[in-house]
PDB file of C-alpha atoms in Angstrom:
ATOM      1  CA  MET A 237      70.954  48.867 -38.288  1.00 39.00           C
ATOM      2  CA  ASN A 238      69.353  50.913 -35.402  1.00 44.00           C
ATOM      3  CA  THR A 239      70.610  53.507 -33.325  1.00 46.00           C
ATOM      4  CA  GLN A 240      71.875  51.790 -30.968  1.00 50.00           C
ATOM      5  CA  GLN A 241      74.391  50.252 -32.889  1.00 61.00           C
ATOM      6  CA  PRO A 242      77.963  51.879 -33.247  1.00 64.00           C
ATOM      7  CA  LEU A 243      78.419  53.558 -36.944  1.00 71.00           C
ATOM      8  CA  ALA A 244      81.469  54.103 -38.369  1.00 86.00           C
ATOM      9  CA  TYR A 245      82.303  57.220 -39.949  1.00 90.00           C
ATOM     10  CA  ASP A 246      83.534  56.183 -43.154  1.00 91.00           C
ATOM     11  CA  ALA A 247      81.043  53.497 -43.847  1.00 89.00           C
ATOM     12  CA  PHE A 248      78.483  56.533 -42.576  1.00 90.00           C
ATOM     13  CA  VAL A 249      79.392  58.744 -45.572  1.00 92.00           C
ATOM     14  CA  GLU A 250      79.787  56.156 -48.038  1.00 92.00           C
ATOM     15  CA  ARG A 251      75.961  55.411 -47.149  1.00 89.00           C
ATOM     16  CA  ALA A 252      75.001  58.728 -47.187  1.00 90.00           C
ATOM     17  CA  ALA A 253      76.393  59.838 -50.184  1.00 92.00           C
ATOM     18  CA  ALA A 254      74.504  57.045 -51.927  1.00 92.00           C
ATOM     19  CA  ASP A 255      71.565  58.276 -50.853  1.00 91.00           C
ATOM     20  CA  PRO A 256      70.465  61.028 -53.111  1.00 91.00           C
ATOM     21  CA  ALA A 257      68.188  62.821 -50.787  1.00 92.00           C
ATOM     22  CA  VAL A 258      71.181  63.564 -48.926  1.00 94.00           C
ATOM     23  CA  VAL A 259      72.442  67.087 -50.420  1.00 95.00           C
ATOM     24  CA  GLY A 260      75.296  67.714 -48.223  1.00 96.00           C
ATOM     25  CA  LEU A 261      77.787  66.325 -45.561  1.00 97.00           C
ATOM     26  CA  VAL A 262      79.414  68.811 -43.060  1.00 97.00           C
ATOM     27  CA  LEU A 263      82.340  67.820 -40.736  1.00 97.00           C
ATOM     28  CA  LYS A 264      83.029  70.282 -37.928  1.00 96.00           C
ATOM     29  CA  GLY A 265      84.692  70.255 -34.762  1.00 94.00           C
ATOM     30  CA  SER A 266      88.426  68.992 -33.980  1.00 95.00           C
ATOM     31  CA  ARG A 267      88.375  66.810 -37.254  1.00 94.00           C
ATOM     32  CA  ALA A 268      87.863  70.113 -39.215  1.00 94.00           C
ATOM     33  CA  HIS A 269      90.706  71.832 -37.657  1.00 95.00           C
ATOM     34  CA  ASP A 270      94.196  70.525 -38.610  1.00 94.00           C
ATOM     35  CA  GLY A 271      96.412  69.515 -35.627  1.00 95.00           C
ATOM     36  CA  MET A 272      93.165  69.659 -33.197  1.00 94.00           C
ATOM     37  CA  VAL A 273      92.395  65.723 -33.476  1.00 93.00           C
ATOM     38  CA  THR A 274      93.215  63.856 -30.249  1.00 92.00           C
ATOM     39  CA  PRO A 275      92.458  60.497 -29.463  1.00 91.00           C
ATOM     40  CA  TYR A 276      89.158  61.554 -27.615  1.00 90.00           C
ATOM     41  CA  SER A 277      88.436  63.137 -31.148  1.00 91.00           C
ATOM     42  CA  ASP A 278      85.035  62.134 -32.704  1.00 90.00           C
ATOM     43  CA  HIS A 279      83.648  62.781 -35.971  1.00 93.00           C
ATOM     44  CA  ASP A 280      80.816  65.746 -35.826  1.00 93.00           C
ATOM     45  CA  LEU A 281      78.804  65.268 -39.201  1.00 94.00           C
ATOM     46  CA  TYR A 282      75.773  67.694 -40.276  1.00 93.00           C
ATOM     47  CA  VAL A 283      73.359  65.419 -42.565  1.00 93.00           C
ATOM     48  CA  VAL A 284      71.745  67.979 -44.871  1.00 94.00           C
ATOM     49  CA  VAL A 285      68.969  66.383 -46.388  1.00 93.00           C
ATOM     50  CA  ALA A 286      66.772  67.526 -49.299  1.00 93.00           C
ATOM     51  CA  ASP A 287      63.486  69.130 -48.158  1.00 90.00           C
ATOM     52  CA  GLY A 288      59.989  66.847 -47.927  1.00 83.00           C
ATOM     53  CA  THR A 289      62.339  63.772 -48.107  1.00 75.00           C
ATOM     54  CA  ALA A 290      61.925  60.894 -45.789  1.00 64.00           C
ATOM     55  CA  THR A 291      65.248  59.565 -46.438  1.00 62.00           C
ATOM     56  CA  ASP A 292      67.367  56.719 -44.649  1.00 57.00           C
ATOM     57  CA  PRO A 293      69.724  58.918 -42.545  1.00 58.00           C
ATOM     58  CA  THR A 294      66.963  60.954 -40.772  1.00 54.00           C
ATOM     59  CA  ARG A 295      66.750  57.698 -38.693  1.00 58.00           C
ATOM     60  CA  PHE A 296      69.818  58.808 -36.878  1.00 57.00           C
ATOM     61  CA  ALA A 297      69.119  62.509 -36.518  1.00 54.00           C
ATOM     62  CA  ARG A 298      70.972  63.225 -32.917  1.00 53.00           C
ATOM     63  CA  HIS A 299      72.656  60.165 -32.887  1.00 55.00           C
ATOM     64  CA  ARG A 300      75.528  59.843 -30.690  1.00 56.00           C
ATOM     65  CA  CYS A 301      77.994  57.202 -30.103  1.00 61.00           C
ATOM     66  CA  THR A 302      81.659  56.638 -29.849  1.00 62.00           C
ATOM     67  CA  GLY A 303      83.293  58.160 -32.680  1.00 80.00           C
ATOM     68  CA  LEU A 304      80.323  59.357 -34.398  1.00 88.00           C
ATOM     69  CA  ASP A 305      77.902  62.258 -33.518  1.00 88.00           C
ATOM     70  CA  LEU A 306      75.215  63.127 -36.296  1.00 90.00           C
ATOM     71  CA  VAL A 307      73.001  65.934 -36.675  1.00 88.00           C
ATOM     72  CA  VAL A 308      70.494  65.546 -39.560  1.00 89.00           C
ATOM     73  CA  VAL A 309      68.245  68.587 -40.964  1.00 90.00           C
ATOM     74  CA  THR A 310      66.874  69.598 -44.057  1.00 91.00           C
ATOM     75  CA  LEU A 311      68.317  72.228 -46.476  1.00 94.00           C
ATOM     76  CA  THR A 312      65.668  75.049 -45.055  1.00 93.00           C
ATOM     77  CA  GLU A 313      67.125  74.542 -41.710  1.00 92.00           C
ATOM     78  CA  PHE A 314      70.369  74.677 -42.666  1.00 93.00           C
ATOM     79  CA  ARG A 315      70.133  77.953 -44.502  1.00 91.00           C
ATOM     80  CA  GLY A 316      68.064  79.589 -42.006  1.00 83.00           C
ATOM     81  CA  ALA A 317      67.540  80.684 -38.539  1.00 67.00           C
ATOM     82  CA  ALA A 318      67.083  77.095 -37.493  1.00 69.00           C
ATOM     83  CA  MET A 319      70.656  76.926 -37.052  1.00 80.00           C
ATOM     84  CA  PRO A 320      71.735  78.244 -33.478  1.00 86.00           C
ATOM     85  CA  ASP A 321      74.414  81.118 -33.369  1.00 87.00           C
ATOM     86  CA  TRP A 322      76.349  79.203 -30.766  1.00 88.00           C
ATOM     87  CA  GLU A 323      77.161  76.976 -33.821  1.00 91.00           C
ATOM     88  CA  ARG A 324      78.424  79.743 -35.984  1.00 93.00           C
ATOM     89  CA  TYR A 325      82.063  79.301 -35.368  1.00 95.00           C
ATOM     90  CA  ALA A 326      81.917  75.916 -35.769  1.00 94.00           C
ATOM     91  CA  LEU A 327      80.220  76.069 -39.274  1.00 94.00           C
ATOM     92  CA  ALA A 328      82.621  78.750 -40.100  1.00 93.00           C
ATOM     93  CA  ARG A 329      85.507  76.481 -39.977  1.00 95.00           C
ATOM     94  CA  ALA A 330      83.599  73.273 -41.085  1.00 96.00           C
ATOM     95  CA  ARG A 331      84.538  70.834 -44.201  1.00 96.00           C
ATOM     96  CA  VAL A 332      82.340  70.210 -46.515  1.00 97.00           C
ATOM     97  CA  VAL A 333      82.420  66.159 -47.419  1.00 97.00           C
ATOM     98  CA  LEU A 334      79.664  66.445 -49.740  1.00 97.00           C
ATOM     99  CA  ASP A 335      78.013  69.226 -51.681  1.00 97.00           C
ATOM    100  CA  ARG A 336      75.354  67.994 -54.170  1.00 96.00           C
ATOM    101  CA  LEU A 337      74.309  71.888 -54.803  1.00 96.00           C
ATOM    102  CA  ASP A 338      77.224  72.825 -57.200  1.00 95.00           C
ATOM    103  CA  GLY A 339      78.984  74.480 -54.243  1.00 97.00           C
ATOM    104  CA  GLY A 340      75.922  75.473 -52.502  1.00 97.00           C
ATOM    105  CA  ILE A 341      76.251  74.069 -48.973  1.00 97.00           C
ATOM    106  CA  ALA A 342      80.331  75.758 -49.216  1.00 97.00           C
ATOM    107  CA  ARG A 343      78.400  79.232 -49.916  1.00 96.00           C
ATOM    108  CA  ILE A 344      75.937  78.764 -46.893  1.00 95.00           C
ATOM    109  CA  LEU A 345      79.081  78.168 -44.750  1.00 94.00           C
ATOM    110  CA  ALA A 346      80.849  80.982 -46.150  1.00 94.00           C
ATOM    111  CA  ASP A 347      77.714  82.886 -45.192  1.00 91.00           C
ATOM    112  CA  ARG A 348      77.924  81.784 -41.639  1.00 89.00           C
ATOM    113  CA  ALA A 349      81.628  82.718 -41.558  1.00 90.00           C
ATOM    114  CA  ARG A 350      80.925  86.115 -42.257  1.00 93.00           C
ATOM    115  CA  LEU A 351      78.877  88.911 -40.193  1.00 95.00           C
ATOM    116  CA  THR A 352      76.889  91.264 -42.283  1.00 95.00           C
ATOM    117  CA  ALA A 353      78.239  94.882 -41.986  1.00 97.00           C
ATOM    118  CA  ASP A 354      74.983  95.890 -39.841  1.00 97.00           C
ATOM    119  CA  GLU A 355      75.062  92.772 -37.839  1.00 96.00           C
ATOM    120  CA  ALA A 356      78.852  93.105 -37.346  1.00 97.00           C
ATOM    121  CA  PHE A 357      78.103  97.207 -36.136  1.00 98.00           C
ATOM    122  CA  ARG A 358      75.238  96.198 -33.952  1.00 98.00           C
ATOM    123  CA  ASN A 359      77.139  93.413 -31.996  1.00 97.00           C
ATOM    124  CA  SER A 360      80.458  95.338 -31.669  1.00 98.00           C
ATOM    125  CA  ALA A 361      78.518  98.163 -30.132  1.00 98.00           C
ATOM    126  CA  ALA A 362      77.005  95.796 -27.682  1.00 98.00           C
ATOM    127  CA  TRP A 363      80.262  93.582 -26.861  1.00 98.00           C
ATOM    128  CA  LEU A 364      82.093  97.058 -26.391  1.00 98.00           C
ATOM    129  CA  ASP A 365      79.814  98.136 -23.720  1.00 98.00           C
ATOM    130  CA  ALA A 366      79.801  94.706 -21.987  1.00 98.00           C
ATOM    131  CA  TYR A 367      83.546  94.888 -22.401  1.00 98.00           C
ATOM    132  CA  ALA A 368      83.784  98.476 -20.698  1.00 98.00           C
ATOM    133  CA  ASN A 369      81.551  97.473 -17.860  1.00 98.00           C
ATOM    134  CA  SER A 370      83.200  94.467 -16.908  1.00 98.00           C
ATOM    135  CA  HIS A 371      86.735  96.165 -17.334  1.00 98.00           C
ATOM    136  CA  TYR A 372      85.460  99.468 -15.333  1.00 98.00           C
ATOM    137  CA  ARG A 373      84.373  96.975 -12.716  1.00 98.00           C
ATOM    138  CA  SER A 374      87.527  95.374 -12.308  1.00 98.00           C
ATOM    139  CA  VAL A 375      89.593  98.563 -12.225  1.00 98.00           C
ATOM    140  CA  LYS A 376      87.373 100.210  -9.651  1.00 98.00           C
ATOM    141  CA  ASN A 377      87.063  97.210  -7.400  1.00 98.00           C
ATOM    142  CA  HIS A 378      90.892  97.027  -7.437  1.00 98.00           C
ATOM    143  CA  ARG A 379      91.050 100.486  -6.244  1.00 97.00           C
ATOM    144  CA  ASP A 380      88.754  99.812  -3.282  1.00 98.00           C
ATOM    145  CA  GLY A 381      90.926  96.662  -2.251  1.00 98.00           C
ATOM    146  CA  GLN A 382      88.108  93.983  -3.604  1.00 98.00           C
ATOM    147  CA  ALA A 383      90.830  91.820  -5.079  1.00 97.00           C
ATOM    148  CA  LEU A 384      88.666  88.612  -5.702  1.00 98.00           C
ATOM    149  CA  ALA A 385      86.259  90.535  -7.311  1.00 98.00           C
ATOM    150  CA  ALA A 386      88.481  92.636  -9.497  1.00 98.00           C
ATOM    151  CA  ARG A 387      89.806  89.193 -10.830  1.00 98.00           C
ATOM    152  CA  LEU A 388      86.772  87.981 -11.532  1.00 98.00           C
ATOM    153  CA  ASP A 389      85.534  91.078 -13.538  1.00 98.00           C
ATOM    154  CA  ALA A 390      88.756  90.874 -15.205  1.00 98.00           C
ATOM    155  CA  ALA A 391      87.944  87.497 -16.373  1.00 98.00           C
ATOM    156  CA  ASP A 392      84.772  88.477 -17.516  1.00 98.00           C
ATOM    157  CA  SER A 393      85.969  91.079 -19.390  1.00 98.00           C
ATOM    158  CA  VAL A 394      88.338  89.172 -21.591  1.00 98.00           C
ATOM    159  CA  ARG A 395      85.512  87.388 -22.635  1.00 97.00           C
ATOM    160  CA  PHE A 396      83.700  90.299 -24.050  1.00 98.00           C
ATOM    161  CA  LEU A 397      87.183  91.659 -25.467  1.00 98.00           C
ATOM    162  CA  LEU A 398      87.211  88.570 -27.610  1.00 98.00           C
ATOM    163  CA  GLU A 399      83.816  88.777 -28.742  1.00 98.00           C
ATOM    164  CA  LEU A 400      84.265  92.566 -29.631  1.00 98.00           C
ATOM    165  CA  LEU A 401      87.658  92.062 -31.097  1.00 98.00           C
ATOM    166  CA  PHE A 402      85.894  89.017 -33.793  1.00 98.00           C
ATOM    167  CA  ALA A 403      82.939  91.130 -34.222  1.00 98.00           C
ATOM    168  CA  LEU A 404      84.834  94.309 -35.528  1.00 98.00           C
ATOM    169  CA  ASP A 405      86.420  91.584 -37.961  1.00 98.00           C
ATOM    170  CA  ARG A 406      83.050  90.542 -38.968  1.00 97.00           C
ATOM    171  CA  ARG A 407      83.980  87.115 -37.564  1.00 96.00           C
ATOM    172  CA  PRO A 408      82.297  84.877 -34.843  1.00 96.00           C
ATOM    173  CA  ARG A 409      84.405  84.407 -32.340  1.00 97.00           C
ATOM    174  CA  PRO A 410      86.012  80.787 -31.998  1.00 97.00           C
ATOM    175  CA  TYR A 411      85.427  78.641 -29.007  1.00 96.00           C
ATOM    176  CA  ASN A 412      88.175  78.929 -26.453  1.00 97.00           C
ATOM    177  CA  LYS A 413      89.368  75.483 -27.460  1.00 96.00           C
ATOM    178  CA  TYR A 414      90.351  76.962 -30.862  1.00 97.00           C
ATOM    179  CA  LEU A 415      91.106  80.388 -30.356  1.00 98.00           C
ATOM    180  CA  GLY A 416      94.910  80.091 -30.616  1.00 97.00           C
ATOM    181  CA  TRP A 417      94.305  77.918 -33.618  1.00 97.00           C
ATOM    182  CA  GLU A 418      92.190  80.347 -35.347  1.00 97.00           C
ATOM    183  CA  LEU A 419      94.687  83.340 -34.474  1.00 98.00           C
ATOM    184  CA  ALA A 420      97.669  81.352 -35.866  1.00 96.00           C
ATOM    185  CA  ARG A 421      96.098  80.983 -39.107  1.00 96.00           C
ATOM    186  CA  HIS A 422      93.781  84.125 -39.538  1.00 96.00           C
ATOM    187  CA  PRO A 423      95.223  86.976 -37.021  1.00 98.00           C
ATOM    188  CA  LEU A 424      92.909  89.849 -35.809  1.00 98.00           C
ATOM    189  CA  PRO A 425      93.804  92.997 -38.195  1.00 96.00           C
ATOM    190  CA  GLY A 426      95.851  95.081 -35.877  1.00 95.00           C
ATOM    191  CA  TRP A 427      96.628  92.787 -33.295  1.00 97.00           C
ATOM    192  CA  ASP A 428      99.910  90.441 -33.050  1.00 97.00           C
ATOM    193  CA  THR A 429      98.898  87.324 -32.031  1.00 97.00           C
ATOM    194  CA  ASP A 430     101.341  86.310 -29.416  1.00 98.00           C
ATOM    195  CA  PRO A 431     100.996  89.231 -27.434  1.00 97.00           C
ATOM    196  CA  LEU A 432      97.360  89.381 -27.347  1.00 98.00           C
ATOM    197  CA  LEU A 433      97.265  85.714 -26.357  1.00 98.00           C
ATOM    198  CA  ARG A 434      99.724  86.722 -23.519  1.00 98.00           C
ATOM    199  CA  ALA A 435      97.832  89.361 -22.612  1.00 98.00           C
ATOM    200  CA  VAL A 436      94.297  87.996 -22.219  1.00 98.00           C
ATOM    201  CA  ASP A 437      96.186  84.935 -20.450  1.00 98.00           C
ATOM    202  CA  ARG A 438      97.635  87.198 -17.879  1.00 98.00           C
ATOM    203  CA  VAL A 439      94.604  89.196 -17.334  1.00 98.00           C
ATOM    204  CA  SER A 440      92.296  86.110 -16.734  1.00 97.00           C
ATOM    205  CA  ALA A 441      94.579  84.892 -14.440  1.00 97.00           C
ATOM    206  CA  THR A 442      95.604  88.027 -12.506  1.00 97.00           C
ATOM    207  CA  GLY A 443      93.567  90.824 -13.354  1.00 97.00           C
ATOM    208  CA  ASP A 444      96.644  93.116 -13.818  1.00 98.00           C
ATOM    209  CA  VAL A 445      95.025  96.480 -14.217  1.00 98.00           C
ATOM    210  CA  SER A 446      97.975  98.149 -15.855  1.00 98.00           C
ATOM    211  CA  LEU A 447      98.026  95.790 -18.524  1.00 98.00           C
ATOM    212  CA  GLN A 448      94.011  95.808 -18.585  1.00 98.00           C
ATOM    213  CA  ARG A 449      94.412  99.482 -19.043  1.00 98.00           C
ATOM    214  CA  ARG A 450      96.539  99.278 -21.933  1.00 98.00           C
ATOM    215  CA  LEU A 451      94.255  97.130 -23.618  1.00 98.00           C
ATOM    216  CA  PHE A 452      91.478  99.388 -23.028  1.00 98.00           C
ATOM    217  CA  ALA A 453      93.394 102.098 -24.881  1.00 98.00           C
ATOM    218  CA  ARG A 454      94.054 100.359 -27.699  1.00 97.00           C
ATOM    219  CA  VAL A 455      90.157  98.759 -27.770  1.00 98.00           C
ATOM    220  CA  GLU A 456      89.251 102.541 -27.630  1.00 98.00           C
ATOM    221  CA  THR A 457      91.187 103.608 -30.675  1.00 98.00           C
ATOM    222  CA  ALA A 458      89.887 100.572 -32.788  1.00 98.00           C
ATOM    223  CA  ALA A 459      86.236 101.242 -31.504  1.00 98.00           C
ATOM    224  CA  ARG A 460      86.514 104.904 -32.330  1.00 98.00           C
ATOM    225  CA  ALA A 461      87.640 104.059 -35.744  1.00 98.00           C
ATOM    226  CA  ALA A 462      84.783 102.081 -36.546  1.00 98.00           C
ATOM    227  CA  GLY A 463      82.138 104.526 -35.160  1.00 98.00           C
ATOM    228  CA  HIS A 464      81.445 103.335 -31.658  1.00 98.00           C
ATOM    229  CA  GLY A 465      82.470 106.626 -30.115  1.00 98.00           C
ATOM    230  CA  GLU A 466      78.811 107.063 -28.716  1.00 98.00           C
ATOM    231  CA  VAL A 467      79.249 103.714 -26.955  1.00 98.00           C
ATOM    232  CA  LEU A 468      82.402 104.936 -25.045  1.00 98.00           C
ATOM    233  CA  ASP A 469      81.641 108.561 -24.336  1.00 98.00           C
ATOM    234  CA  ALA A 470      78.464 107.332 -22.435  1.00 98.00           C
ATOM    235  CA  TRP A 471      80.679 106.150 -20.020  1.00 98.00           C
ATOM    236  CA  GLY A 472      81.462 109.819 -19.460  1.00 98.00           C
ATOM    237  CA  ASP A 473      84.123 110.299 -16.451  1.00 97.00           C
ATOM    238  CA  ALA A 474      84.391 106.808 -15.863  1.00 97.00           C
ATOM    239  CA  LEU A 475      86.298 106.656 -18.918  1.00 98.00           C
ATOM    240  CA  ARG A 476      89.569 108.393 -16.601  1.00 97.00           C
ATOM    241  CA  LEU A 477      89.882 105.259 -14.529  1.00 97.00           C
ATOM    242  CA  MET A 478      89.441 102.736 -17.466  1.00 98.00           C
ATOM    243  CA  ARG A 479      92.539 104.311 -19.499  1.00 98.00           C
ATOM    244  CA  PRO A 480      95.955 104.146 -18.334  1.00 97.00           C
ATOM    245  CA  PRO A 481      96.794 107.226 -16.091  1.00 91.00           C
ATOM    246  CA  ALA A 482      98.430 110.212 -18.204  1.00 79.00           C
ATOM    247  CA  ASP A 483     100.812 110.709 -15.075  1.00 56.00           C
ATOM    248  CA  GLY A 484     101.791 107.387 -15.567  1.00 52.00           C
ATOM    249  CA  ILE A 485     100.893 106.207 -11.848  1.00 46.00           C
ATOM    250  CA  GLY A 486      97.957 103.526 -11.256  1.00 45.00           C
ATOM    251  CA  GLY A 487      94.782 104.764  -9.424  1.00 43.00           C
TER     252      GLY A 487
END
């Protein structure tokens, strides 16, 4: 068998499981998310091999064919910084297919699924500032009659808003494809899922300034409670434009 030949998922799992050098198999992507499989879904599989081992499955590193996409990594790589940060959500919701480490593979995934307190605080501060920046630009452009710029900045702000909300809960943000799936099963504390999804949909599509301001007011409350008042206060007088107007009249 070579890398040009199609590999069936079940056959590969059986073969890999028979190799003692393979210490873990981890399935990610649509097939790790109940209800998300389509006729186009392949099997995205991490093959974790023991360090210093020349084992048969390494011949299929970066293999891609219809139905199967393999990534072969050593255990040290799987544990550490070699795993890209953009894979964090994928690993957070991945399924363990094989774990020869008495739960060690599962523990690695659990660690990836939860930001440390320091990491969450740093990330949420940065995302809060980015969100405030795009929100401010959108509202200001709306005020100045720049409709397209206002909508584009509003759409940008939604990305930063979602990053922020998940960071505040010490979770990696899901890929857009899995946002609804994630929130339906693991809601964000203090946010009702359906209204939140409707809000980000409307803001992305229309740049609704009144809705943006109401969202910002809720975010400001949550961010201050999380200790990020300094980030918000740095915006100074601009906060008046970003918040809902006290008199109920839009600016």
